[in-house]
């Protein structure tokens, strides 16, 4: 997408057939990686229309715009086909993209890049059916219209959020002060991020902010414009504010090093508090090796543990399944299994997780030491109906 942005900028500066082909190839490479990048193609065509047809308007200029748009689409399709090795075949519409070791079965047909087409069908089907997502204590498969807004609020560093506000204010001041609006550049840069946000919000498969990553180059360039805009609008104070906010962004990010998958900003309470609000795709089971080392160093013969993903045994974790009845022992629970169980029976460990963990490994694995005294305390607390309405239980 960084290449798409760079090539598109050059195309707007001077629309030519060669530059259009380069943009189409870049879009094809992006689409072969993530199909949501295709949303940028109609936006590029619109910008081309404004550049080629807007001044002067004529039948010839419309024909030239149509020619360049067609060239862009053809280059995109050829790039995808080349990346998929010039493959030809059929598409299994009933069961697209099955997860098998051998890969998708070959279906007779003459369609180009059939594997990519099946991937598109699978993603569209998955987006319509939904996926178990977690937000603010609730699990749904239908999604929330504000899910990705919550992701932006809780996952984007506070310094970056403040830079966005300062940059937007500076652009508005510049447009009022100079009588001509630089806002069309901001609009062009933010059109794809806004479109991607809207498209993802409409789907039922809402994983996390990772689904918005194709918009990152556009947002970064837009934020980069904040420094000169703030300097022009607010003088030295504006430029200094941008660099201070950038430094705060760096510091807030480095604070969780090297556990960046579990990054949450300070609004969310950092990686300690963030899993209460969002957890899907933060915990990928990335700390299993750390768990194995921790177990060996403490000489713990066996853990009560439910793996999230494969390879726990290969790293050396020795464990038994988590019992759903209160049992003494050492428990290692993935954050995602605590908040949005998938491999562990839902509600199985509620008797334990009403209390905070005794230790965290990489922020994603919660450690509980359970002895007879703790079991007695937990039983006493949970016998009172008022406990289940308390903040601790929630």
Coordinates of C-alpha atoms in Angstrom, one line a residue, residues 203-377:
X203 CA -18.9 -7.0 8.3
X204 CA -19.6 -9.5 11.0
X205 CA -16.0 -10.8 11.1
X206 CA -14.5 -8.2 13.3
X207 CA -11.1 -9.3 14.5
X208 CA -9.1 -6.3 15.6
X209 CA -7.3 -3.2 14.5
X210 CA -5.0 -5.5 12.4
X211 CA -7.8 -5.4 9.7
X212 CA -7.2 -1.7 9.3
X213 CA -3.5 -2.0 8.7
X214 CA -3.7 -1.5 4.9
X215 CA -4.6 2.1 5.6
X216 CA -1.5 2.7 7.7
X217 CA 0.7 4.3 4.9
X218 CA -2.0 6.8 4.1
X219 CA -2.5 7.8 7.7
X220 CA 1.2 8.1 8.3
X221 CA 1.6 10.4 5.3
X222 CA -1.4 12.4 6.5
X223 CA 0.2 12.7 10.0
X224 CA 3.5 13.7 8.4
X225 CA 1.7 16.7 7.0
X226 CA 0.8 17.7 10.5
X227 CA 4.3 19.1 11.3
X228 CA 4.5 21.8 8.5
X229 CA 0.7 22.5 8.8
X230 CA 1.1 23.1 12.6
X231 CA 4.1 25.2 12.0
X232 CA 2.3 27.3 9.5
X233 CA -0.9 27.6 11.5
X234 CA 0.5 27.9 15.1
X235 CA 4.2 28.9 14.6
X236 CA 7.0 27.3 16.7
X237 CA 4.5 26.2 19.3
X238 CA 2.7 24.1 16.7
X239 CA 5.9 22.4 15.4
X240 CA 7.1 21.8 19.0
X241 CA 3.8 20.3 19.9
X242 CA 4.0 17.8 17.1
X243 CA 7.5 16.6 18.0
X244 CA 6.6 16.3 21.7
X245 CA 3.5 14.2 20.8
X246 CA 5.7 12.1 18.5
X247 CA 8.1 11.5 21.3
X248 CA 5.2 10.5 23.6
X249 CA 4.0 8.0 20.9
X250 CA 7.5 6.4 20.8
X251 CA 7.7 6.2 24.6
X252 CA 4.2 4.7 25.0
X253 CA 5.0 2.1 22.4
X254 CA 8.4 1.1 23.8
X255 CA 6.8 0.8 27.2
X256 CA 5.5 -2.7 26.3
X257 CA 8.6 -3.9 24.5
X258 CA 8.8 -6.6 23.3
X259 CA 5.2 -7.6 23.8
X260 CA 3.7 -5.4 21.0
X261 CA 0.9 -7.8 20.2
X262 CA -0.6 -7.0 23.6
X263 CA -0.2 -3.2 23.2
X264 CA -3.1 -1.0 24.6
X265 CA -2.8 2.7 25.1
X266 CA -3.2 4.4 28.5
X267 CA -6.9 5.0 27.9
X268 CA -7.3 1.2 28.1
X269 CA -5.1 0.9 31.1
X270 CA -2.1 -0.5 29.1
X271 CA -1.7 -4.2 28.5
X272 CA -2.7 -5.0 32.1
X273 CA -6.2 -3.5 31.6
X274 CA -6.8 -3.7 27.9
X275 CA -7.9 -7.3 27.6
X276 CA -11.1 -6.4 29.6
X277 CA -12.2 -4.4 26.5
X278 CA -10.5 -6.2 23.5
X279 CA -8.7 -9.5 23.3
X280 CA -9.3 -11.2 19.9
X281 CA -6.0 -11.2 17.9
X282 CA -4.0 -9.7 20.8
X283 CA -3.4 -13.1 22.3
X284 CA -2.3 -15.5 19.6
X285 CA -0.6 -17.9 21.9
X286 CA 2.7 -16.1 21.4
X287 CA 4.0 -16.7 25.0
X288 CA 3.9 -20.5 25.1
X289 CA 7.7 -20.7 25.0
X290 CA 7.9 -18.2 27.8
X291 CA 5.5 -20.4 29.8
X292 CA 7.6 -23.5 29.2
X293 CA 10.8 -21.6 30.4
X294 CA 8.9 -20.3 33.5
X295 CA 7.6 -23.8 34.3
X296 CA 11.1 -25.4 34.1
X297 CA 12.8 -22.6 36.1
X298 CA 10.3 -23.1 39.0
X299 CA 10.3 -26.9 38.9
X300 CA 6.6 -27.2 38.4
X301 CA 5.8 -30.7 37.3
X302 CA 2.4 -30.0 35.8
X303 CA 0.2 -27.1 35.0
X304 CA -3.5 -26.8 34.5
X305 CA -3.5 -25.3 31.0
X306 CA -5.6 -25.1 27.9
X307 CA -3.4 -24.4 24.8
X308 CA -4.4 -21.6 22.5
X309 CA -3.0 -22.8 19.1
X310 CA -0.4 -25.5 18.6
X311 CA 3.2 -26.3 19.8
X312 CA 2.8 -26.1 23.6
X313 CA 4.2 -29.6 24.0
X314 CA 7.0 -28.9 21.5
X315 CA 8.1 -26.0 23.6
X316 CA 8.1 -28.2 26.7
X317 CA 4.9 -27.2 28.5
X318 CA 3.8 -30.1 30.7
X319 CA 0.1 -29.8 31.5
X320 CA -3.3 -31.3 32.1
X321 CA -6.7 -29.8 31.0
X322 CA -8.1 -27.0 33.1
X323 CA -10.7 -28.6 35.5
X324 CA -14.1 -26.9 35.7
X325 CA -14.4 -27.8 39.4
X326 CA -12.3 -25.9 42.0
X327 CA -9.0 -27.9 42.3
X328 CA -5.7 -27.0 43.9
X329 CA -2.7 -26.5 41.6
X330 CA -1.0 -24.0 39.3
X331 CA -3.1 -22.6 36.5
X332 CA -1.9 -21.0 33.3
X333 CA -4.8 -19.3 31.4
X334 CA -4.6 -17.5 28.1
X335 CA -6.1 -14.0 28.3
X336 CA -8.3 -14.8 25.2
X337 CA -9.6 -18.0 27.0
X338 CA -10.5 -16.0 30.1
X339 CA -12.5 -13.3 28.2
X340 CA -13.6 -15.1 25.0
X341 CA -13.2 -18.9 25.4
X342 CA -12.7 -21.0 22.3
X343 CA -10.8 -24.1 23.3
X344 CA -11.8 -24.1 26.9
X345 CA -15.4 -24.7 27.9
X346 CA -17.2 -21.3 28.4
X347 CA -17.6 -20.5 32.1
X348 CA -15.3 -23.4 33.1
X349 CA -12.8 -21.2 35.0
X350 CA -15.2 -18.6 36.3
X351 CA -14.7 -19.9 39.8
X352 CA -11.1 -18.8 39.6
X353 CA -11.0 -15.8 37.3
X354 CA -13.2 -13.6 39.5
X355 CA -9.8 -12.8 41.2
X356 CA -6.9 -11.1 39.4
X357 CA -4.0 -13.3 38.4
X358 CA -1.0 -13.7 40.6
X359 CA 1.4 -13.2 37.7
X360 CA 1.3 -12.5 34.0
X361 CA 3.7 -13.9 31.4
X362 CA 4.1 -11.5 28.4
X363 CA 0.7 -10.0 29.4
X364 CA -1.1 -12.8 27.5
X365 CA -0.9 -15.7 30.0
X366 CA -2.4 -15.4 33.5
X367 CA -0.8 -17.4 36.3
X368 CA -2.9 -18.5 39.3
X369 CA -1.6 -20.4 42.4
X370 CA -4.5 -22.2 43.9
X371 CA -4.2 -23.8 47.4
X372 CA -6.8 -25.0 49.9
X373 CA -6.8 -21.5 51.5
X374 CA -7.6 -19.8 48.2
X375 CA -10.3 -22.3 47.4
X376 CA -12.0 -21.7 50.8
X377 CA -11.8 -17.9 50.2

